PDB file of C-alpha atoms in Angstrom:
ATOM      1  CA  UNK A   1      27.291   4.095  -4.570  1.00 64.00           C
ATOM      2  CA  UNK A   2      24.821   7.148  -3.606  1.00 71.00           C
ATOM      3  CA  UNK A   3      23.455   6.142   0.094  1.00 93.00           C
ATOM      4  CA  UNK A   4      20.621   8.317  -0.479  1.00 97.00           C
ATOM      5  CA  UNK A   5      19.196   9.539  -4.098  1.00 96.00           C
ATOM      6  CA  UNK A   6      16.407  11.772  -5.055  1.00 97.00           C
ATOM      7  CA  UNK A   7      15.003  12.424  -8.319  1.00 96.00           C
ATOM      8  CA  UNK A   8      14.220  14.341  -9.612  1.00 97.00           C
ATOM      9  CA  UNK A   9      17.015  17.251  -8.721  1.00 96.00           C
ATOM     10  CA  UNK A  10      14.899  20.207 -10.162  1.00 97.00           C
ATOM     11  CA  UNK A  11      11.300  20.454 -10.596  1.00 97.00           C
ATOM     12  CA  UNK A  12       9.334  23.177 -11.867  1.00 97.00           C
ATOM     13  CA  UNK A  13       5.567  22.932 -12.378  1.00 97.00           C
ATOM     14  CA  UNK A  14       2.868  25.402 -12.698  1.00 97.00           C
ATOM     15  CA  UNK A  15       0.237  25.999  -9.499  1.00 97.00           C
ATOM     16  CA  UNK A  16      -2.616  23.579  -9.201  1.00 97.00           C
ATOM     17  CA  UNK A  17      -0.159  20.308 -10.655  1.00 97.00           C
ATOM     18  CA  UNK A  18      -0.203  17.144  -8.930  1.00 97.00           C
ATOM     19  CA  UNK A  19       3.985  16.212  -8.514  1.00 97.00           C
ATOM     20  CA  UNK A  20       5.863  13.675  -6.828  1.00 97.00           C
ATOM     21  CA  UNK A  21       9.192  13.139  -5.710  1.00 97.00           C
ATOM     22  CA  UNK A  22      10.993  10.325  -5.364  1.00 97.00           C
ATOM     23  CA  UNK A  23      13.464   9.041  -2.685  1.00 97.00           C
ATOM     24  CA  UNK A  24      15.850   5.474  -2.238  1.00 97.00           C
ATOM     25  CA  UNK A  25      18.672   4.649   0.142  1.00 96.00           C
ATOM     26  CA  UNK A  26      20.467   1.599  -0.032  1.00 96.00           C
ATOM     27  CA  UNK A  27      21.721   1.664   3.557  1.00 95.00           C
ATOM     28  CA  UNK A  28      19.522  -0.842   5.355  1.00 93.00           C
ATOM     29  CA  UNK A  29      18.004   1.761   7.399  1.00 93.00           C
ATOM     30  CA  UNK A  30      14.285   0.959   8.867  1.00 90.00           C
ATOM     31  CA  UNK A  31      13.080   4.888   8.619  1.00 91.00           C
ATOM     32  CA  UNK A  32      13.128   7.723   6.575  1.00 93.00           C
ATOM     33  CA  UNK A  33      12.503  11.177   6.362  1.00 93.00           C
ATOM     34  CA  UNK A  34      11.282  14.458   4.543  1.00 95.00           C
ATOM     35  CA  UNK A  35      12.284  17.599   5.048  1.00 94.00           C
ATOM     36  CA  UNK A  36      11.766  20.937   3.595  1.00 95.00           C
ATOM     37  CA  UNK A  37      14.179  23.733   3.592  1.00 94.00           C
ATOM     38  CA  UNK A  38      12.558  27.062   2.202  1.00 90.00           C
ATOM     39  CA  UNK A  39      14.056  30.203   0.585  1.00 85.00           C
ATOM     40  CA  UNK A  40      15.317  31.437   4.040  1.00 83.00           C
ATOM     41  CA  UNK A  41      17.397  28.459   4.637  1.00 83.00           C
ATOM     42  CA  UNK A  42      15.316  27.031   7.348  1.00 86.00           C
ATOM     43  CA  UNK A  43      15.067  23.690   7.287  1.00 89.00           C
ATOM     44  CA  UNK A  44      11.995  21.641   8.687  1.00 90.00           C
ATOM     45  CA  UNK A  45      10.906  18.378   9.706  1.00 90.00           C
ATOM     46  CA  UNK A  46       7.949  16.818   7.120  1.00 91.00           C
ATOM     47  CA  UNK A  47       7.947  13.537   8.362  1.00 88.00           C
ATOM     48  CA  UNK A  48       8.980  10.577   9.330  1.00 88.00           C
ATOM     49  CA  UNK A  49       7.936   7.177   8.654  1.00 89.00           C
ATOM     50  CA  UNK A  50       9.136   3.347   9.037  1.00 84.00           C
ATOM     51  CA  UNK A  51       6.967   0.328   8.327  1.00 72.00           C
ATOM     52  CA  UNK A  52       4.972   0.535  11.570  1.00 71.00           C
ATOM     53  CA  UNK A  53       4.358   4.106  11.992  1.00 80.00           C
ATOM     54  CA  UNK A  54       3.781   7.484  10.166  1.00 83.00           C
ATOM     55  CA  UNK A  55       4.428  10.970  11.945  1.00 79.00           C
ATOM     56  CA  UNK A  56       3.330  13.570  10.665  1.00 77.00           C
ATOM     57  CA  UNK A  57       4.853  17.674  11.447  1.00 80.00           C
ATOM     58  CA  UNK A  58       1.092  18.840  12.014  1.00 76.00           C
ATOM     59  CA  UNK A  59       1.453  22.240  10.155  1.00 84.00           C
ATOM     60  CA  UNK A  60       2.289  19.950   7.192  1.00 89.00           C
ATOM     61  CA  UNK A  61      -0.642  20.876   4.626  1.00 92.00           C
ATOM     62  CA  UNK A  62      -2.706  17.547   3.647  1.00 92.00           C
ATOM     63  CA  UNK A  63      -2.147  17.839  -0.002  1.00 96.00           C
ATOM     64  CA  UNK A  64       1.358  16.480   0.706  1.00 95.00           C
ATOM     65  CA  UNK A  65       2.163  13.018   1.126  1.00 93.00           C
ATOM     66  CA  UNK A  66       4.329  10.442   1.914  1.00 91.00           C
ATOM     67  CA  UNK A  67       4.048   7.007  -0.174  1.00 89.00           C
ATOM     68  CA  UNK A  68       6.434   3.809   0.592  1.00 88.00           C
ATOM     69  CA  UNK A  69       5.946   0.962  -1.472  1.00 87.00           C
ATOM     70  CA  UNK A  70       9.169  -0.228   0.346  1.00 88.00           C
ATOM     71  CA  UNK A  71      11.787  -0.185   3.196  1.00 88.00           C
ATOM     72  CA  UNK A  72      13.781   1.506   0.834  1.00 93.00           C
ATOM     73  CA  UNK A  73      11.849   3.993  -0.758  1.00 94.00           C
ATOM     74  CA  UNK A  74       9.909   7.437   0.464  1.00 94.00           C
ATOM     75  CA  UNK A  75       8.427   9.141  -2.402  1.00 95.00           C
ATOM     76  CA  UNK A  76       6.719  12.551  -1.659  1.00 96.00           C
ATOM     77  CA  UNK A  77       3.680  13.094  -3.319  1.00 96.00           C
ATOM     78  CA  UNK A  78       2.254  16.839  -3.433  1.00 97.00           C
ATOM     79  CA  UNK A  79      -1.698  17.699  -4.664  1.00 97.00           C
ATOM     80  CA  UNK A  80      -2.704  21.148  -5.860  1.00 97.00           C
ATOM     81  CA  UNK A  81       0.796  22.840  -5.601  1.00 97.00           C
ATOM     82  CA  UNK A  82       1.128  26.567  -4.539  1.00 97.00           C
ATOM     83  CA  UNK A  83       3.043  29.337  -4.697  1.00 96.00           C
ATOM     84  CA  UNK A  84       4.822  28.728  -1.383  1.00 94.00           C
ATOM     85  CA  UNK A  85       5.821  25.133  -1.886  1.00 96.00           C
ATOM     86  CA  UNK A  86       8.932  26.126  -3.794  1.00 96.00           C
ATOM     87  CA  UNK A  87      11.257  25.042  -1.841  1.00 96.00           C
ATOM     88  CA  UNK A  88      14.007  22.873  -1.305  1.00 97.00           C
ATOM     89  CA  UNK A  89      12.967  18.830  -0.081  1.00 97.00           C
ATOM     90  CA  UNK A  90      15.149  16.369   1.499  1.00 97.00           C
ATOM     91  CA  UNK A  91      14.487  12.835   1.797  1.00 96.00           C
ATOM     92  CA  UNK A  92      16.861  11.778   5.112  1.00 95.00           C
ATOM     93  CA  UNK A  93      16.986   7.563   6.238  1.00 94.00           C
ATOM     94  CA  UNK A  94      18.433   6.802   9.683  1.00 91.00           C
ATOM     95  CA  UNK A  95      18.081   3.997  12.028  1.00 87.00           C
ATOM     96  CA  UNK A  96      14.686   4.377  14.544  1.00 81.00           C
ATOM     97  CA  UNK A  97      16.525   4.589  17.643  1.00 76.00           C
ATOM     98  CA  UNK A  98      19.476   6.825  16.383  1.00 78.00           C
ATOM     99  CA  UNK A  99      19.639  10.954  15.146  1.00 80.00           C
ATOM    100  CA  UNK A 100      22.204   9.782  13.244  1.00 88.00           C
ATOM    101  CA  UNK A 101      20.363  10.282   9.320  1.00 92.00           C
ATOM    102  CA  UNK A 102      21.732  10.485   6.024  1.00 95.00           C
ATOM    103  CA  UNK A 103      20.325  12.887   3.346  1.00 96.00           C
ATOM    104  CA  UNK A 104      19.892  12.906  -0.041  1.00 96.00           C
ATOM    105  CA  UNK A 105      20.723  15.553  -2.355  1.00 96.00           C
ATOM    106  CA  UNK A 106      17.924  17.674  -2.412  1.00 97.00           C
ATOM    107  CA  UNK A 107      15.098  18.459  -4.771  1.00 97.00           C
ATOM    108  CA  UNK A 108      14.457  22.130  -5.583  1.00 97.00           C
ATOM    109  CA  UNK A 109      10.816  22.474  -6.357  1.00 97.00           C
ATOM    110  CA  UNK A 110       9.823  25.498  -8.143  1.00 97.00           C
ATOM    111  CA  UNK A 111       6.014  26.267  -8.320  1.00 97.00           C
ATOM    112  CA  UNK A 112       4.925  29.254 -11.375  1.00 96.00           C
TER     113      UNK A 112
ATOM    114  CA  UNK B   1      14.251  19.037  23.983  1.00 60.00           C
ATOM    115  CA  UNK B   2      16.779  21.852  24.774  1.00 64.00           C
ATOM    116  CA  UNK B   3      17.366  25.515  23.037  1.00 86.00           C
ATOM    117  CA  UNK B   4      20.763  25.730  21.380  1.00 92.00           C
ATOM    118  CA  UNK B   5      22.417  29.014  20.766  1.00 94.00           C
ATOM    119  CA  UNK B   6      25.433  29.317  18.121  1.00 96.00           C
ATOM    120  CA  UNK B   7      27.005  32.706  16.903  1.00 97.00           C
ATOM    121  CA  UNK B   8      25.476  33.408  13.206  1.00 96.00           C
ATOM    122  CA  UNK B   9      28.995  33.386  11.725  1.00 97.00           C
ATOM    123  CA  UNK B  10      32.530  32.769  11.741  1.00 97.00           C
ATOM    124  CA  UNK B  11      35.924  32.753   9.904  1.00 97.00           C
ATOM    125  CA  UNK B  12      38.813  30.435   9.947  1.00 96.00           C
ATOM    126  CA  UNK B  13      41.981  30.877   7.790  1.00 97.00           C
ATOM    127  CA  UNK B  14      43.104  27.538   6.029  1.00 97.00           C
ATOM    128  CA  UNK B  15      44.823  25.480   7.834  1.00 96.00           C
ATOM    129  CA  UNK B  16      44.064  26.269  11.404  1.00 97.00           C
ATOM    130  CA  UNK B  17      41.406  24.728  14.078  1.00 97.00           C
ATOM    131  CA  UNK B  18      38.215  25.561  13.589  1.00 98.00           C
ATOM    132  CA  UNK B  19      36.254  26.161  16.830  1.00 98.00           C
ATOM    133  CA  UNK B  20      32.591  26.283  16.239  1.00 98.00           C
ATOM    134  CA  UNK B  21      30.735  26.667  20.195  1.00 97.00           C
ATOM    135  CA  UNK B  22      27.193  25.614  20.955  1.00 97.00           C
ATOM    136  CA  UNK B  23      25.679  26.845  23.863  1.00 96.00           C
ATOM    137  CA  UNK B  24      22.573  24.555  25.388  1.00 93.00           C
ATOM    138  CA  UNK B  25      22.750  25.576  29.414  1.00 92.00           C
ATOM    139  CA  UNK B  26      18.922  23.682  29.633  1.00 90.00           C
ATOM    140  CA  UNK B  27      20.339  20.733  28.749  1.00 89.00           C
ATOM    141  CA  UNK B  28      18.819  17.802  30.352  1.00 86.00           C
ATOM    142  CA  UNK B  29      20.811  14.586  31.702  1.00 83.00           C
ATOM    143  CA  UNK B  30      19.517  12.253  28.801  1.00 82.00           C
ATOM    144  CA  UNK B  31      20.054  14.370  25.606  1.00 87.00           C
ATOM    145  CA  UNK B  32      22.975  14.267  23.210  1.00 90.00           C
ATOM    146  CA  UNK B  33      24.480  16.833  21.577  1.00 93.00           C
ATOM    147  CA  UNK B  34      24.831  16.267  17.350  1.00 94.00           C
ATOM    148  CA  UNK B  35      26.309  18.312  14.831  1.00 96.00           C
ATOM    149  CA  UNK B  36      25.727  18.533  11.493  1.00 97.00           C
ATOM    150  CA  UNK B  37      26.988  20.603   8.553  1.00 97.00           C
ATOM    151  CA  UNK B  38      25.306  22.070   5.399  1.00 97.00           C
ATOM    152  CA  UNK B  39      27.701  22.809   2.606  1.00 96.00           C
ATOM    153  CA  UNK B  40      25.872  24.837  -0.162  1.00 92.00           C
ATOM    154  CA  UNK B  41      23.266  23.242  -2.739  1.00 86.00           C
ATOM    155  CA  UNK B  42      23.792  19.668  -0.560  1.00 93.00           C
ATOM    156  CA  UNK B  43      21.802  17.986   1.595  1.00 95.00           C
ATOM    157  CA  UNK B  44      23.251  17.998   5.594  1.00 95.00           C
ATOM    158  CA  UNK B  45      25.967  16.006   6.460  1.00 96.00           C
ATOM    159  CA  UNK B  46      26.258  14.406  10.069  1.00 95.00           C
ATOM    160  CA  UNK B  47      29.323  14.817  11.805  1.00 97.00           C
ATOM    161  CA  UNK B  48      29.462  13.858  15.227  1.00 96.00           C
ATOM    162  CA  UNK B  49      27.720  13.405  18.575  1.00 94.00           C
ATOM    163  CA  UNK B  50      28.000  12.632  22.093  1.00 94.00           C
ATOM    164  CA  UNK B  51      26.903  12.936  25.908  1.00 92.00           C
ATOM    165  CA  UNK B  52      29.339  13.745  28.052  1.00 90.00           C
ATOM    166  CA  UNK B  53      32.101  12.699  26.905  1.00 87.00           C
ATOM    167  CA  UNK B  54      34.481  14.342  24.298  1.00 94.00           C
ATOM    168  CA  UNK B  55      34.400  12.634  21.152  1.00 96.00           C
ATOM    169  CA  UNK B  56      36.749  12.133  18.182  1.00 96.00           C
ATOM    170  CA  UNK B  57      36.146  10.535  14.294  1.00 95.00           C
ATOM    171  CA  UNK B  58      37.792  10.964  10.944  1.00 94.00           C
ATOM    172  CA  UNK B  59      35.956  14.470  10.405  1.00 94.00           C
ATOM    173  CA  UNK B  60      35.982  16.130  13.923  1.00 97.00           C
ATOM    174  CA  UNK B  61      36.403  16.604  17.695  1.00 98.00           C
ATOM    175  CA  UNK B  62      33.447  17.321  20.091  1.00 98.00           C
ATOM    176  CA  UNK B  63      34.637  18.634  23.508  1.00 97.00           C
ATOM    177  CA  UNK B  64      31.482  18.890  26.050  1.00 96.00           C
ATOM    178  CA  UNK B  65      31.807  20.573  28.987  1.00 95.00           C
ATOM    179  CA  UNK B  66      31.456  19.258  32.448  1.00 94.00           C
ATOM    180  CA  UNK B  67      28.221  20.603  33.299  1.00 94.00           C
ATOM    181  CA  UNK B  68      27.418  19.610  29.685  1.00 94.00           C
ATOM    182  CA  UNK B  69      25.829  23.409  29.228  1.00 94.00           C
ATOM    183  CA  UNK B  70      27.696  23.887  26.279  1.00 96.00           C
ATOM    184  CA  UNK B  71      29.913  22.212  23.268  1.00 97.00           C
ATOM    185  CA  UNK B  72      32.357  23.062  20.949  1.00 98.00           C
ATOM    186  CA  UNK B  73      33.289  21.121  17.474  1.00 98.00           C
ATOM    187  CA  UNK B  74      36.532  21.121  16.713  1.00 98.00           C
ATOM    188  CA  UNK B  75      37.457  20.746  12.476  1.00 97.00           C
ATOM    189  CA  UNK B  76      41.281  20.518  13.201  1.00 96.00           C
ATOM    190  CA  UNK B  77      42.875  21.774   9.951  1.00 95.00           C
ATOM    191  CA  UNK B  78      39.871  23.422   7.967  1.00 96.00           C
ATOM    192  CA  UNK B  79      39.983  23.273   4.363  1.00 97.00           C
ATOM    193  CA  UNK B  80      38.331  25.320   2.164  1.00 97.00           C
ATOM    194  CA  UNK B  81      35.821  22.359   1.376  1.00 96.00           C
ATOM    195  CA  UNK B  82      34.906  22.846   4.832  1.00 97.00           C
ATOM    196  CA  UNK B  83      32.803  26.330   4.540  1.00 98.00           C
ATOM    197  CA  UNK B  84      29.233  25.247   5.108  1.00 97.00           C
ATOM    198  CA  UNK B  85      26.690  26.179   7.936  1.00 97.00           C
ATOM    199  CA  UNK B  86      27.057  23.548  11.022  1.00 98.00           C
ATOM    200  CA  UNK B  87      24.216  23.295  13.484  1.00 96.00           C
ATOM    201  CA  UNK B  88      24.142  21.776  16.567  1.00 96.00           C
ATOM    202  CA  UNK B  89      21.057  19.609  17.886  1.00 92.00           C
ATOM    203  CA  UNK B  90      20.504  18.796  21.034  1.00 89.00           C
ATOM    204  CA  UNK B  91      18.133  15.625  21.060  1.00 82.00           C
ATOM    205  CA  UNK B  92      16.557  13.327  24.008  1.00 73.00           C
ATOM    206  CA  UNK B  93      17.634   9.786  23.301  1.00 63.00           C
ATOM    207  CA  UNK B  94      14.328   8.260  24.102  1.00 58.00           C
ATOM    208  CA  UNK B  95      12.451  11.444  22.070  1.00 54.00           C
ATOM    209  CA  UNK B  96      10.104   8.861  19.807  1.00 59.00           C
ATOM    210  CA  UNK B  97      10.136   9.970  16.300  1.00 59.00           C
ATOM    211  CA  UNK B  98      14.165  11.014  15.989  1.00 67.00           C
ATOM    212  CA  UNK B  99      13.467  13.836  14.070  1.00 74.00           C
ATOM    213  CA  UNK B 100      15.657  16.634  14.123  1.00 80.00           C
ATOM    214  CA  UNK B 101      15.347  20.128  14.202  1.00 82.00           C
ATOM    215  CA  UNK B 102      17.589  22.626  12.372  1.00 87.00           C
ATOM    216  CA  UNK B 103      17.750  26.121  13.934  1.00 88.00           C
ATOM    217  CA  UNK B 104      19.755  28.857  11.756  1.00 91.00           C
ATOM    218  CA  UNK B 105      23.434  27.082  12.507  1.00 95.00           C
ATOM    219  CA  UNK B 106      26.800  28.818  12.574  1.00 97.00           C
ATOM    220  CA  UNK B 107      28.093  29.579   9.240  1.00 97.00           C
ATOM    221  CA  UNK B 108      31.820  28.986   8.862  1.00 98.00           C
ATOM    222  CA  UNK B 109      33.542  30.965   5.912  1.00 98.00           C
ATOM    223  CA  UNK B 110      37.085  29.126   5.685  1.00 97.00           C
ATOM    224  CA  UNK B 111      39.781  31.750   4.049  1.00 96.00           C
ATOM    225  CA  UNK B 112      42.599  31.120   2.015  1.00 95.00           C
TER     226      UNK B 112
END
């Protein structure tokens, strides 16, 4: 069984489209986690979220997102997409408490 | 949370010990050192972690020095499925949101 799943894999959308992307772990963990890696390989800290609290990396734009309908799911939801939000996202889950995470596959966003 | 410094690359011929080293002389008394790997097109993979003492699972060895200033991860018969980029995080355990933060990582080219 996949721990953490993303869907979908590849996305490509023209500027100005409203996406999302969708994230599930079946682990039990109480927080997850979005991350973007761009074309240089770096990879960033989006956010992270549990059921009590929301943190936000501040030079995250506001047309992105995080929706959780449940403890198991983190979709990412991007407005008004640009150029430079092709990139590569990772949805992580861990235990709040622990650095210990678990990532999904990765989603590789492609913006025309 | 404390700087880490890793070489940009390394080789290791199949087979032998792989010894990746992490410096982090700022190190402060109540953060742990993780490590993580990236093999290509996948999302990271957690390996190991620990604070001052050396620590062993199924996938690795983590020997910390005394003064804890530095680390070394230790993959003790590399495999070609082994050539990724590993980073090394240094993280306070009482740091709040338990995100983590990638810097550019050591990558490992295992030969044949």
């Amino acid at each position: 069984d996949t721990a953490v799943s993303q869907t979908p894999k590849y996305l490509v959308t023209q500027m100005g489209n409203d996406k999302s992307i969708k994230c599930e772990q079946n682990l039990g963990h109480d927080t997850m986690y979005w991350y973007k890696q761009d074309s240089k390989k770096f990879l960033k800290i989006m956010f992270s979220y549990n059921n009590k609290e929301l943190i936000i990396n501040e030079t995250v734009p506001n047309r992105f997102s995080p929706k959780s309908p449940d403890k198991a799911h983190l979709n990412l939801h991007i407005n008004s997409l640009e150029l430079g939000d092709s990139a590569v996202y990772f949805c992580a889950s861990g235990q709040r408490g622990y650095y210990e995470q678990y990532f999904g596959p990765g989603t590789r966003l492609t913006v025309t | 949370d404390a700087k880490t410094t890793q070489p940009p690359s390394m080789d290791c011929a199949e087979g032998r010990a792989a010894n990746l080293p992490c410096n982090h002389s700022t190190i402060s008394g109540n953060e742990y050192v993780y490590w993580y790997r990236q093999i290509h097109s996948q999302g990271p993979q957690y390996i190991i972690h620990g604070l001052k003492n050396n620590e062993t699972n199924e996938m690795a060895s983590l020997i910390i020095t005394e003064d804890r200033k530095s680390s070394t991860l230790i993959l003790p018969h590399a495999t070609l499925r082994d050539t990724a980029v590993y980073y090394c995080i240094v993280r306070d355990s009482g740091a709040g949101s338990y995100q983590l933060t990638f810097g550019k990582g050591t990558k490992l080219s295992v030969i044949p």
